[in-house]
Amino acid sequence: MRVRITADAEMRPDGEMRPGAGTRRLTLGRVIHMSITMPRTASVRDLRNRFPRVRKILEAEGEVLLTESGEAKYRLTPYTKPPGKAAVGVDYWARLTATQPVPITAAQARALHEENRGER
């Protein structure tokens, strides 16, 4: 698409603009129309064939209306993960001491040692 910005241009009888002395030409790829109050729309075909572009619009705008046969049918919004429960910390020392046997006293240790030693 070619856009002409003119300072002094003349209109030809066939509707063509005749550039004047102060004419500059600016070439643009595409024109994107955005509305401040209206959410952006995309068709189901756009969603299927041009998803990366629809995703960029969704990330920028926060909402995209999906149209089917020219009528807005669905609202596409980004997924937000619901807040989960905080993980409960594990008390490893309590788990370890719960599975350990009760330690024996010094007297019980001596008695066990003497029993194991036998008669020498």
N, CA, C and O atoms as a Tinker XYZ file with bonds, in Angstrom:
   480  protein
     1  N      0.851000   -1.152000    0.000000    73     2
     2  CA     0.000000    0.000000    0.000000    64     1     3
     3  C      0.904000    1.224000    0.000000    63     2     4     5
     4  O      1.907000    1.261000    0.713000    81     3
     5  N      0.552000    2.217000   -0.795000    73     3     6
     6  CA     1.342000    3.426000   -0.910000    64     5     7
     7  C      0.517000    4.590000   -0.372000    63     6     8     9
     8  O     -0.628000    4.787000   -0.779000    81     7
     9  N      1.096000    5.353000    0.533000    73     7    10
    10  CA     0.427000    6.510000    1.121000    64     9    11
    11  C      1.162000    7.754000    0.660000    63    10    12    13
    12  O      2.391000    7.811000    0.703000    81    11
    13  N      0.421000    8.729000    0.227000    73    11    14
    14  CA     1.038000    9.981000   -0.210000    64    13    15
    15  C      0.693000   11.081000    0.785000    63    14    16    17
    16  O     -0.467000   11.278000    1.146000    81    15
    17  N      1.705000   11.776000    1.207000    73    15    18
    18  CA     1.506000   12.932000    2.056000    64    17    19
    19  C      1.884000   14.136000    1.201000    63    18    20    21
    20  O      3.044000   14.291000    0.818000    81    19
    21  N      0.919000   14.978000    0.907000    73    19    22
    22  CA     1.188000   16.069000   -0.022000    64    21    23
    23  C      0.957000   17.411000    0.639000    63    22    24    25
    24  O      0.112000   17.570000    1.519000    81    23
    25  N      1.743000   18.365000    0.180000    73    23    26
    26  CA     1.546000   19.735000    0.630000    64    25    27
    27  C      0.735000   20.494000   -0.412000    63    26    28    29
    28  O     -0.153000   21.270000   -0.062000    81    27
    29  N      1.030000   20.277000   -1.671000    73    27    30
    30  CA     0.294000   20.939000   -2.746000    64    29    31
    31  C      0.101000   19.924000   -3.867000    63    30    32    33
    32  O      0.987000   19.746000   -4.704000    81    31
    33  N     -1.017000   19.277000   -3.887000    73    31    34
    34  CA    -1.303000   18.267000   -4.893000    64    33    35
    35  C     -2.538000   18.684000   -5.663000    63    34    36    37
    36  O     -3.370000   19.448000   -5.173000    81    35
    37  N     -2.643000   18.173000   -6.867000    73    35    38
    38  CA    -3.800000   18.476000   -7.703000    64    37    39
    39  C     -4.568000   17.196000   -7.951000    63    38    40    41
    40  O     -3.977000   16.123000   -8.071000    81    39
    41  N     -5.863000   17.304000   -8.026000    73    39    42
    42  CA    -6.703000   16.150000   -8.318000    64    41    43
    43  C     -6.956000   16.117000   -9.823000    63    42    44    45
    44  O     -7.411000   17.101000  -10.407000    81    43
    45  N     -6.657000   14.981000  -10.442000    73    43    46
    46  CA    -6.919000   14.807000  -11.868000    64    45    47
    47  C     -8.395000   14.520000  -12.076000    63    46    48    49
    48  O     -9.090000   14.160000  -11.126000    81    47
    49  N     -8.880000   14.670000  -13.279000    73    47    50
    50  CA   -10.301000   14.370000  -13.537000    64    49    51
    51  C    -10.657000   12.910000  -13.302000    63    50    52    53
    52  O    -11.804000   12.609000  -12.972000    81    51
    53  N     -9.698000   11.987000  -13.465000    73    51    54
    54  CA    -9.998000   10.570000  -13.266000    64    53    55
    55  C     -9.909000   10.149000  -11.796000    63    54    56    57
    56  O    -10.024000    8.962000  -11.491000    81    55
    57  N     -9.702000   11.114000  -10.871000    73    55    58
    58  CA    -9.663000   10.799000   -9.446000    64    57    59
    59  C     -8.267000   10.554000   -8.928000    63    58    60    61
    60  O     -8.097000   10.367000   -7.723000    81    59
    61  N     -7.267000   10.546000   -9.772000    73    59    62
    62  CA    -5.871000   10.305000   -9.405000    64    61    63
    63  C     -5.284000   11.581000   -8.825000    63    62    64    65
    64  O     -5.585000   12.677000   -9.299000    81    63
    65  N     -4.454000   11.448000   -7.811000    73    63    66
    66  CA    -3.773000   12.613000   -7.244000    64    65    67
    67  C     -2.505000   12.859000   -8.039000    63    66    68    69
    68  O     -1.720000   11.939000   -8.269000    81    67
    69  N     -2.310000   14.077000   -8.450000    73    67    70
    70  CA    -1.085000   14.431000   -9.167000    64    69    71
    71  C     -0.156000   15.099000   -8.166000    63    70    72    73
    72  O     -0.479000   16.161000   -7.634000    81    71
    73  N      1.017000   14.477000   -7.900000    73    71    74
    74  CA     1.892000   15.038000   -6.873000    64    73    75
    75  C      2.407000   16.411000   -7.260000    63    74    76    77
    76  O      2.728000   16.676000   -8.418000    81    75
    77  N      2.476000   17.277000   -6.258000    73    75    78
    78  CA     3.030000   18.599000   -6.463000    64    77    79
    79  C      4.490000   18.616000   -6.064000    63    78    80    81
    80  O      5.125000   17.566000   -5.964000    81    79
    81  N      5.012000   19.775000   -5.843000    73    79    82
    82  CA     6.437000   19.922000   -5.530000    64    81    83
    83  C      6.762000   19.397000   -4.142000    63    82    84    85
    84  O      7.870000   18.908000   -3.925000    81    83
    85  N      5.842000   19.479000   -3.203000    73    83    86
    86  CA     6.133000   19.076000   -1.822000    64    85    87
    87  C      5.620000   17.695000   -1.479000    63    86    88    89
    88  O      5.288000   17.440000   -0.321000    81    87
    89  N      5.544000   16.787000   -2.452000    73    87    90
    90  CA     4.985000   15.461000   -2.218000    64    89    91
    91  C      6.064000   14.513000   -1.688000    63    90    92    93
    92  O      7.182000   14.470000   -2.201000    81    91
    93  N      5.704000   13.761000   -0.658000    73    91    94
    94  CA     6.571000   12.686000   -0.153000    64    93    95
    95  C      5.772000   11.399000   -0.185000    63    94    96    97
    96  O      4.566000   11.397000    0.062000    81    95
    97  N      6.441000   10.322000   -0.487000    73    95    98
    98  CA     5.761000    9.023000   -0.505000    64    97    99
    99  C      6.260000    8.188000    0.659000    63    98   100   101
   100  O      7.460000    8.123000    0.924000    81    99
   101  N      5.348000    7.566000    1.333000    73    99   102
   102  CA     5.646000    6.714000    2.461000    64   101   103
   103  C      5.002000    5.362000    2.201000    63   102   104   105
   104  O      3.790000    5.275000    2.005000    81   103
   105  N      5.801000    4.320000    2.200000    73   103   106
   106  CA     5.281000    2.984000    1.928000    64   105   107
   107  C      5.108000    2.247000    3.252000    63   106   108   109
   108  O      6.040000    2.152000    4.051000    81   107
   109  N      3.914000    1.734000    3.470000    73   107   110
   110  CA     3.607000    0.975000    4.680000    64   109   111
   111  C      3.172000   -0.422000    4.300000    63   110   112   113
   112  O      2.583000   -0.634000    3.240000    81   111
   113  N      3.467000   -1.381000    5.175000    73   111   114
   114  CA     3.057000   -2.760000    4.919000    64   113   115
   115  C      1.573000   -2.949000    5.109000    63   114   116   117
   116  O      0.875000   -3.377000    4.190000    81   115
   117  N      1.085000   -2.637000    6.288000    73   115   118
   118  CA    -0.324000   -2.815000    6.607000    64   117   119
   119  C     -0.765000   -1.708000    7.548000    63   118   120   121
   120  O      0.055000   -1.106000    8.241000    81   119
   121  N     -2.028000   -1.450000    7.570000    73   119   122
   122  CA    -2.596000   -0.485000    8.501000    64   121   123
   123  C     -3.379000   -1.276000    9.524000    63   122   124   125
   124  O     -4.239000   -2.077000    9.161000    81   123
   125  N     -3.098000   -1.066000   10.790000    73   123   126
   126  CA    -3.807000   -1.763000   11.860000    64   125   127
   127  C     -4.710000   -0.755000   12.543000    63   126   128   129
   128  O     -4.241000    0.258000   13.063000    81   127
   129  N     -6.000000   -1.032000   12.542000    73   127   130
   130  CA    -6.962000   -0.153000   13.186000    64   129   131
   131  C     -7.234000   -0.683000   14.579000    63   130   132   133
   132  O     -7.579000   -1.852000   14.754000    81   131
   133  N     -7.079000    0.173000   15.559000    73   131   134
   134  CA    -7.352000   -0.222000   16.935000    64   133   135
   135  C     -8.353000    0.754000   17.526000    63   134   136   137
   136  O     -8.294000    1.955000   17.260000    81   135
   137  N     -9.244000    0.249000   18.305000    73   135   138
   138  CA   -10.221000    1.083000   18.975000    64   137   139
   139  C     -9.880000    1.130000   20.450000    63   138   140   141
   140  O     -9.446000    0.129000   21.021000    81   139
   141  N    -10.069000    2.258000   21.058000    73   139   142
   142  CA    -9.725000    2.395000   22.463000    64   141   143
   143  C    -10.742000    1.681000   23.343000    63   142   144   145
   144  O    -10.368000    1.070000   24.345000    81   143
   145  N    -12.014000    1.747000   22.988000    73   143   146
   146  CA   -13.045000    1.207000   23.864000    64   145   147
   147  C    -13.485000   -0.200000   23.495000    63   146   148   149
   148  O    -13.980000   -0.932000   24.352000    81   147
   149  N    -13.316000   -0.590000   22.253000    73   147   150
   150  CA   -13.804000   -1.896000   21.813000    64   149   151
   151  C    -12.690000   -2.932000   21.898000    63   150   152   153
   152  O    -11.548000   -2.631000   21.551000    81   151
   153  N    -12.999000   -4.155000   22.356000    73   151   154
   154  CA   -11.984000   -5.205000   22.341000    64   153   155
   155  C    -11.710000   -5.659000   20.907000    63   154   156   157
   156  O    -12.567000   -5.529000   20.033000    81   155
   157  N    -10.534000   -6.180000   20.680000    73   155   158
   158  CA   -10.165000   -6.644000   19.354000    64   157   159
   159  C    -10.930000   -7.913000   19.020000    63   158   160   161
   160  O    -11.293000   -8.679000   19.913000    81   159
   161  N    -11.174000   -8.136000   17.746000    73   159   162
   162  CA   -11.904000   -9.314000   17.308000    64   161   163
   163  C    -11.043000  -10.126000   16.361000    63   162   164   165
   164  O    -10.148000   -9.599000   15.700000    81   163
   165  N    -11.326000  -11.403000   16.309000    73   163   166
   166  CA   -10.687000  -12.325000   15.380000    64   165   167
   167  C    -11.713000  -13.382000   15.026000    63   166   168   169
   168  O    -12.552000  -13.745000   15.851000    81   167
   169  N    -11.647000  -13.868000   13.818000    73   167   170
   170  CA   -12.581000  -14.915000   13.419000    64   169   171
   171  C    -12.035000  -16.271000   13.833000    63   170   172   173
   172  O    -10.868000  -16.403000   14.202000    81   171
   173  N    -12.888000  -17.264000   13.768000    73   171   174
   174  CA   -12.453000  -18.625000   14.081000    64   173   175
   175  C    -11.388000  -19.054000   13.080000    63   174   176   177
   176  O    -10.459000  -19.779000   13.437000    81   175
   177  N    -11.512000  -18.618000   11.838000    73   175   178
   178  CA   -10.514000  -18.919000   10.817000    64   177   179
   179  C     -9.166000  -18.278000   11.174000    63   178   180   181
   180  O     -8.119000  -18.904000   11.006000    81   179
   181  N     -9.190000  -17.023000   11.668000    73   179   182
   182  CA    -7.954000  -16.372000   12.102000    64   181   183
   183  C     -7.314000  -17.148000   13.238000    63   182   184   185
   184  O     -6.095000  -17.311000   13.275000    81   183
   185  N     -8.120000  -17.619000   14.152000    73   183   186
   186  CA    -7.598000  -18.383000   15.284000    64   185   187
   187  C     -6.928000  -19.659000   14.802000    63   186   188   189
   188  O     -5.886000  -20.052000   15.326000    81   187
   189  N     -7.517000  -20.303000   13.815000    73   187   190
   190  CA    -6.974000  -21.551000   13.290000    64   189   191
   191  C     -5.729000  -21.308000   12.428000    63   190   192   193
   192  O     -4.745000  -22.037000   12.547000    81   191
   193  N     -5.767000  -20.295000   11.567000    73   191   194
   194  CA    -4.689000  -20.103000   10.601000    64   193   195
   195  C     -3.604000  -19.125000   11.047000    63   194   196   197
   196  O     -2.462000  -19.226000   10.598000    81   195
   197  N     -3.944000  -18.187000   11.918000    73   195   198
   198  CA    -2.987000  -17.157000   12.324000    64   197   199
   199  C     -2.923000  -17.048000   13.839000    63   198   200   201
   200  O     -3.026000  -15.950000   14.387000    81   199
   201  N     -2.756000  -18.167000   14.515000    73   199   202
   202  CA    -2.780000  -18.154000   15.972000    64   201   203
   203  C     -1.677000  -17.296000   16.589000    63   202   204   205
   204  O     -1.956000  -16.602000   17.567000    81   203
   205  N     -0.428000  -17.298000   16.077000    73   203   206
   206  CA     0.583000  -16.452000   16.715000    64   205   207
   207  C      0.191000  -14.973000   16.739000    63   206   208   209
   208  O      0.476000  -14.273000   17.711000    81   207
   209  N     -0.455000  -14.497000   15.682000    73   207   210
   210  CA    -0.871000  -13.102000   15.657000    64   209   211
   211  C     -2.012000  -12.861000   16.645000    63   210   212   213
   212  O     -2.031000  -11.837000   17.327000    81   211
   213  N     -2.955000  -13.788000   16.727000    73   211   214
   214  CA    -4.055000  -13.663000   17.684000    64   213   215
   215  C     -3.512000  -13.711000   19.110000    63   214   216   217
   216  O     -4.000000  -12.994000   19.983000    81   215
   217  N     -2.503000  -14.551000   19.352000    73   215   218
   218  CA    -1.905000  -14.637000   20.688000    64   217   219
   219  C     -1.236000  -13.318000   21.076000    63   218   220   221
   220  O     -1.339000  -12.888000   22.225000    81   219
   221  N     -0.550000  -12.672000   20.125000    73   219   222
   222  CA     0.070000  -11.373000   20.413000    64   221   223
   223  C     -0.983000  -10.327000   20.747000    63   222   224   225
   224  O     -0.790000   -9.515000   21.652000    81   223
   225  N     -2.089000  -10.343000   20.025000    73   223   226
   226  CA    -3.178000   -9.416000   20.316000    64   225   227
   227  C     -3.738000   -9.704000   21.699000    63   226   228   229
   228  O     -4.013000   -8.778000   22.462000    81   227
   229  N     -3.910000  -10.977000   22.029000    73   227   230
   230  CA    -4.442000  -11.370000   23.331000    64   229   231
   231  C     -3.521000  -10.917000   24.457000    63   230   232   233
   232  O     -3.993000  -10.431000   25.485000    81   231
   233  N     -2.203000  -11.072000   24.272000    73   231   234
   234  CA    -1.264000  -10.649000   25.301000    64   233   235
   235  C     -1.253000   -9.131000   25.451000    63   234   236   237
   236  O     -1.082000   -8.618000   26.557000    81   235
   237  N     -1.433000   -8.410000   24.346000    73   235   238
   238  CA    -1.413000   -6.950000   24.403000    64   237   239
   239  C     -2.719000   -6.385000   24.939000    63   238   240   241
   240  O     -2.706000   -5.470000   25.762000    81   239
   241  N     -3.835000   -6.915000   24.487000    73   239   242
   242  CA    -5.145000   -6.366000   24.837000    64   241   243
   243  C     -5.748000   -6.997000   26.090000    63   242   244   245
   244  O     -6.468000   -6.330000   26.832000    81   243
   245  N     -5.464000   -8.267000   26.328000    73   243   246
   246  CA    -6.044000   -8.956000   27.479000    64   245   247
   247  C     -7.338000   -9.679000   27.161000    63   246   248   249
   248  O     -7.816000  -10.474000   27.970000    81   247
   249  N     -7.912000   -9.416000   25.998000    73   247   250
   250  CA    -9.168000  -10.064000   25.620000    64   249   251
   251  C     -9.337000   -9.972000   24.109000    63   250   252   253
   252  O     -9.032000   -8.945000   23.503000    81   251
   253  N     -9.819000  -11.044000   23.513000    73   251   254
   254  CA   -10.123000  -11.065000   22.081000    64   253   255
   255  C    -11.508000  -11.672000   21.923000    63   254   256   257
   256  O    -11.809000  -12.716000   22.502000    81   255
   257  N    -12.343000  -11.017000   21.142000    73   255   258
   258  CA   -13.664000  -11.569000   20.842000    64   257   259
   259  C    -13.558000  -12.411000   19.581000    63   258   260   261
   260  O    -13.056000  -11.942000   18.560000    81   259
   261  N    -14.031000  -13.657000   19.645000    73   259   262
   262  CA   -14.016000  -14.536000   18.485000    64   261   263
   263  C    -15.347000  -14.414000   17.770000    63   262   264   265
   264  O    -16.414000  -14.525000   18.373000    81   263
   265  N    -15.257000  -14.186000   16.479000    73   263   266
   266  CA   -16.470000  -14.015000   15.690000    64   265   267
   267  C    -16.695000  -15.231000   14.819000    63   266   268   269
   268  O    -15.759000  -15.881000   14.355000    81   267
   269  N    -17.961000  -15.514000   14.613000    73   267   270
   270  CA   -18.369000  -16.599000   13.729000    64   269   271
   271  C    -19.468000  -16.047000   12.837000    63   270   272   273
   272  O    -20.516000  -15.620000   13.323000    81   271
   273  N    -19.232000  -16.054000   11.552000    73   271   274
   274  CA   -20.158000  -15.461000   10.574000    64   273   275
   275  C    -20.400000  -13.981000   10.855000    63   274   276   277
   276  O    -21.507000  -13.478000   10.663000    81   275
   277  N    -19.365000  -13.293000   11.307000    73   275   278
   278  CA   -19.464000  -11.856000   11.540000    64   277   279
   279  C    -20.050000  -11.456000   12.872000    63   278   280   281
   280  O    -20.080000  -10.267000   13.189000    81   279
   281  N    -20.520000  -12.406000   13.668000    73   279   282
   282  CA   -21.107000  -12.121000   14.969000    64   281   283
   283  C    -20.157000  -12.559000   16.064000    63   282   284   285
   284  O    -19.560000  -13.632000   15.974000    81   283
   285  N    -20.009000  -11.744000   17.095000    73   283   286
   286  CA   -19.172000  -12.109000   18.233000    64   285   287
   287  C    -19.846000  -13.253000   18.990000    63   286   288   289
   288  O    -20.973000  -13.111000   19.465000    81   287
   289  N    -19.160000  -14.371000   19.098000    73   287   290
   290  CA   -19.736000  -15.552000   19.758000    64   289   291
   291  C    -19.011000  -15.917000   21.053000    63   290   292   293
   292  O    -19.644000  -16.343000   22.019000    81   291
   293  N    -17.671000  -15.749000   21.076000    73   291   294
   294  CA   -16.883000  -16.223000   22.205000    64   293   295
   295  C    -15.923000  -15.131000   22.657000    63   294   296   297
   296  O    -15.530000  -14.268000   21.872000    81   295
   297  N    -15.555000  -15.179000   23.918000    73   295   298
   298  CA   -14.574000  -14.252000   24.467000    64   297   299
   299  C    -13.356000  -15.064000   24.891000    63   298   300   301
   300  O    -13.466000  -15.999000   25.684000    81   299
   301  N    -12.205000  -14.700000   24.359000    73   299   302
   302  CA   -10.956000  -15.405000   24.639000    64   301   303
   303  C    -10.138000  -14.537000   25.590000    63   302   304   305
   304  O     -9.807000  -13.395000   25.270000    81   303
   305  N     -9.816000  -15.086000   26.758000    73   303   306
   306  CA    -9.028000  -14.361000   27.755000    64   305   307
   307  C     -7.838000  -15.223000   28.156000    63   306   308   309
   308  O     -7.903000  -16.445000   28.027000    81   307
   309  N     -6.751000  -14.621000   28.640000    73   307   310
   310  CA    -5.606000  -15.425000   29.068000    64   309   311
   311  C     -5.946000  -16.240000   30.317000    63   310   312   313
   312  O     -6.730000  -15.811000   31.163000    81   311
   313  N     -5.350000  -17.398000   30.411000    73   311   314
   314  CA    -5.561000  -18.279000   31.557000    64   313   315
   315  C     -4.739000  -17.774000   32.733000    63   314   316   317
   316  O     -3.548000  -17.496000   32.598000    81   315
   317  N     -5.379000  -17.661000   33.872000    73   315   318
   318  CA    -4.659000  -17.315000   35.096000    64   317   319
   319  C     -4.782000  -18.485000   36.052000    63   318   320   321
   320  O     -5.880000  -18.965000   36.335000    81   319
   321  N     -3.664000  -18.926000   36.532000    73   319   322
   322  CA    -3.629000  -20.079000   37.430000    64   321   323
   323  C     -4.251000  -19.687000   38.770000    63   322   324   325
   324  O     -3.898000  -18.655000   39.341000    81   323
   325  N     -5.185000  -20.519000   39.277000    73   323   326
   326  CA    -5.799000  -20.182000   40.558000    64   325   327
   327  C     -4.759000  -20.281000   41.670000    63   326   328   329
   328  O     -3.848000  -21.106000   41.602000    81   327
   329  N     -4.896000  -19.444000   42.687000    73   327   330
   330  CA    -3.919000  -19.505000   43.773000    64   329   331
   331  C     -4.012000  -20.847000   44.485000    63   330   332   333
   332  O     -5.093000  -21.284000   44.881000    81   331
   333  N     -2.882000  -21.480000   44.638000    73   331   334
   334  CA    -2.849000  -22.797000   45.284000    64   333   335
   335  C     -2.514000  -22.668000   46.758000    63   334   336   337
   336  O     -2.169000  -21.593000   47.248000    81   335
   337  N     -2.623000  -23.768000   47.438000    73   335   338
   338  CA    -2.268000  -23.789000   48.847000    64   337   339
   339  C     -0.754000  -23.755000   48.976000    63   338   340   341
   340  O     -0.031000  -24.321000   48.156000    81   339
   341  N     -0.292000  -23.086000   50.011000    73   339   342
   342  CA     1.149000  -23.032000   50.260000    64   341   343
   343  C      1.607000  -24.418000   50.711000    63   342   344   345
   344  O      0.923000  -25.089000   51.484000    81   343
   345  N      2.748000  -24.826000   50.227000    73   343   346
   346  CA     3.280000  -26.135000   50.588000    64   345   347
   347  C      3.682000  -26.138000   52.059000    63   346   348   349
   348  O      4.343000  -25.218000   52.540000    81   347
   349  N      3.278000  -27.169000   52.747000    73   347   350
   350  CA     3.610000  -27.309000   54.156000    64   349   351
   351  C      5.023000  -27.879000   54.251000    63   350   352   353
   352  O      5.339000  -28.895000   53.631000    81   351
   353  N      5.852000  -27.221000   55.023000    73   351   354
   354  CA     7.229000  -27.690000   55.194000    64   353   355
   355  C      7.266000  -29.016000   55.948000    63   354   356   357
   356  O      6.465000  -29.251000   56.852000    81   355
   357  N      8.188000  -29.860000   55.572000    73   355   358
   358  CA     8.322000  -31.169000   56.208000    64   357   359
   359  C      9.354000  -31.055000   57.328000    63   358   360   361
   360  O     10.455000  -30.542000   57.126000    81   359
   361  N      8.984000  -31.536000   58.498000    73   359   362
   362  CA     9.903000  -31.544000   59.639000    64   361   363
   363  C     10.663000  -32.867000   59.612000    63   362   364   365
   364  O     10.208000  -33.879000   60.146000    81   363
   365  N     11.827000  -32.831000   58.979000    73   363   366
   366  CA    12.598000  -34.055000   58.801000    64   365   367
   367  C     13.129000  -34.591000   60.131000    63   366   368   369
   368  O     13.227000  -35.805000   60.305000    81   367
   369  N     13.469000  -33.723000   61.057000    73   367   370
   370  CA    13.980000  -34.183000   62.349000    64   369   371
   371  C     12.906000  -34.946000   63.120000    63   370   372   373
   372  O     13.196000  -35.958000   63.758000    81   371
   373  N     11.674000  -34.464000   63.062000    73   371   374
   374  CA    10.574000  -35.154000   63.747000    64   373   375
   375  C     10.325000  -36.517000   63.099000    63   374   376   377
   376  O     10.070000  -37.500000   63.796000    81   375
   377  N     10.400000  -36.575000   61.764000    73   375   378
   378  CA    10.213000  -37.863000   61.087000    64   377   379
   379  C     11.308000  -38.845000   61.459000    63   378   380   381
   380  O     11.049000  -40.033000   61.646000    81   379
   381  N     12.542000  -38.343000   61.565000    73   379   382
   382  CA    13.668000  -39.224000   61.895000    64   381   383
   383  C     13.557000  -39.754000   63.316000    63   382   384   385
   384  O     13.728000  -40.951000   63.549000    81   383
   385  N     13.273000  -38.874000   64.263000    73   383   386
   386  CA    13.196000  -39.316000   65.661000    64   385   387
   387  C     11.976000  -40.187000   65.922000    63   386   388   389
   388  O     11.981000  -40.982000   66.862000    81   387
   389  N     10.920000  -40.053000   65.101000    73   387   390
   390  CA     9.739000  -40.888000   65.298000    64   389   391
   391  C     10.020000  -42.336000   64.920000    63   390   392   393
   392  O      9.419000  -43.249000   65.486000    81   391
   393  N     10.916000  -42.555000   63.982000    73   391   394
   394  CA    11.201000  -43.927000   63.543000    64   393   395
   395  C     12.371000  -44.557000   64.297000    63   394   396   397
   396  O     12.592000  -45.764000   64.198000    81   395
   397  N     13.115000  -43.755000   65.044000    73   395   398
   398  CA    14.264000  -44.292000   65.775000    64   397   399
   399  C     13.804000  -44.946000   67.079000    63   398   400   401
   400  O     12.860000  -44.466000   67.708000    81   399
   401  N     14.462000  -46.042000   67.494000    73   399   402
   402  CA    14.110000  -46.638000   68.789000    64   401   403
   403  C     14.605000  -45.744000   69.926000    63   402   404   405
   404  O     15.469000  -44.888000   69.742000    81   403
   405  N     14.033000  -45.971000   71.090000    73   403   406
   406  CA    14.426000  -45.201000   72.270000    64   405   407
   407  C     15.831000  -45.640000   72.659000    63   406   408   409
   408  O     16.080000  -46.841000   72.761000    81   407
   409  N     16.759000  -44.712000   72.880000    73   407   410
   410  CA    18.131000  -45.089000   73.233000    64   409   411
   411  C     18.180000  -45.793000   74.600000    63   410   412   413
   412  O     17.365000  -45.526000   75.483000    81   411
   413  N     19.137000  -46.677000   74.741000    73   411   414
   414  CA    19.280000  -47.414000   76.012000    64   413   415
   415  C     20.145000  -46.593000   76.968000    63   414   416   417
   416  O     20.935000  -45.748000   76.547000    81   415
   417  N     19.981000  -46.858000   78.248000    73   415   418
   418  CA    20.733000  -46.126000   79.263000    64   417   419
   419  C     22.141000  -46.692000   79.333000    63   418   420   421
   420  O     22.439000  -47.717000   78.720000    81   419
   421  N     23.004000  -46.021000   80.080000    73   419   422
   422  CA    24.403000  -46.459000   80.241000    64   421   423
   423  C     24.457000  -47.811000   80.956000    63   422   424   425
   424  O     25.281000  -48.658000   80.608000    81   423
   425  N     23.593000  -48.021000   81.947000    73   423   426
   426  CA    23.584000  -49.286000   82.688000    64   425   427
   427  C     23.157000  -50.429000   81.771000    63   426   428   429
   428  O     23.723000  -51.520000   81.829000    81   427
   429  N     22.164000  -50.177000   80.930000    73   427   430
   430  CA    21.715000  -51.209000   79.990000    64   429   431
   431  C     22.809000  -51.502000   78.962000    63   430   432   433
   432  O     22.968000  -52.645000   78.532000    81   431
   433  N     23.547000  -50.496000   78.576000    73   431   434
   434  CA    24.634000  -50.693000   77.610000    64   433   435
   435  C     25.731000  -51.553000   78.207000    63   434   436   437
   436  O     26.254000  -52.448000   77.544000    81   435
   437  N     26.091000  -51.279000   79.486000    73   435   438
   438  CA    27.120000  -52.101000   80.145000    64   437   439
   439  C     26.674000  -53.545000   80.281000    63   438   440   441
   440  O     27.458000  -54.470000   80.066000    81   439
   441  N     25.405000  -53.736000   80.640000    73   439   442
   442  CA    24.883000  -55.090000   80.805000    64   441   443
   443  C     24.903000  -55.831000   79.469000    63   442   444   445
   444  O     25.244000  -57.013000   79.430000    81   443
   445  N     24.553000  -55.173000   78.401000    73   443   446
   446  CA    24.565000  -55.786000   77.074000    64   445   447
   447  C     25.995000  -56.140000   76.659000    63   446   448   449
   448  O     26.253000  -57.198000   76.085000    81   447
   449  N     26.895000  -55.242000   76.961000    73   447   450
   450  CA    28.296000  -55.489000   76.621000    64   449   451
   451  C     28.827000  -56.707000   77.382000    63   450   452   453
   452  O     29.503000  -57.561000   76.808000    81   451
   453  N     28.522000  -56.775000   78.644000    73   451   454
   454  CA    28.986000  -57.917000   79.426000    64   453   455
   455  C     28.377000  -59.208000   78.926000    63   454   456   457
   456  O     29.047000  -60.240000   78.886000    81   455
   457  N     27.111000  -59.159000   78.545000    73   455   458
   458  CA    26.445000  -60.360000   78.038000    64   457   459
   459  C     27.053000  -60.818000   76.717000    63   458   460   461
   460  O     27.236000  -62.015000   76.492000    81   459
   461  N     27.358000  -59.878000   75.862000    73   459   462
   462  CA    27.951000  -60.218000   74.560000    64   461   463
   463  C     29.386000  -60.704000   74.720000    63   462   464   465
   464  O     29.845000  -61.549000   73.950000    81   463
   465  N     30.079000  -60.191000   75.688000    73   463   466
   466  CA    31.490000  -60.565000   75.896000    64   465   467
   467  C     31.618000  -62.040000   76.273000    63   466   468   469
   468  O     32.550000  -62.737000   75.870000    81   467
   469  N     30.676000  -62.466000   77.035000    73   467   470
   470  CA    30.712000  -63.850000   77.469000    64   469   471
   471  C     31.780000  -64.082000   78.524000    63   470   472   473
   472  O     32.269000  -63.141000   79.149000    81   471
   473  N     32.121000  -65.292000   78.707000    73   471   474
   474  CA    33.135000  -65.612000   79.711000    64   473   475
   475  C     34.471000  -65.732000   79.039000    63   474   476   477
   476  O     34.664000  -66.587000   78.174000    81   475
   477  N     35.374000  -64.905000   79.417000    73   475   478
   478  CA    36.721000  -64.927000   78.833000    64   477   479
   479  C     37.704000  -65.308000   79.851000    63   478   480
   480  O     38.898000  -65.384000   79.559000    81   479
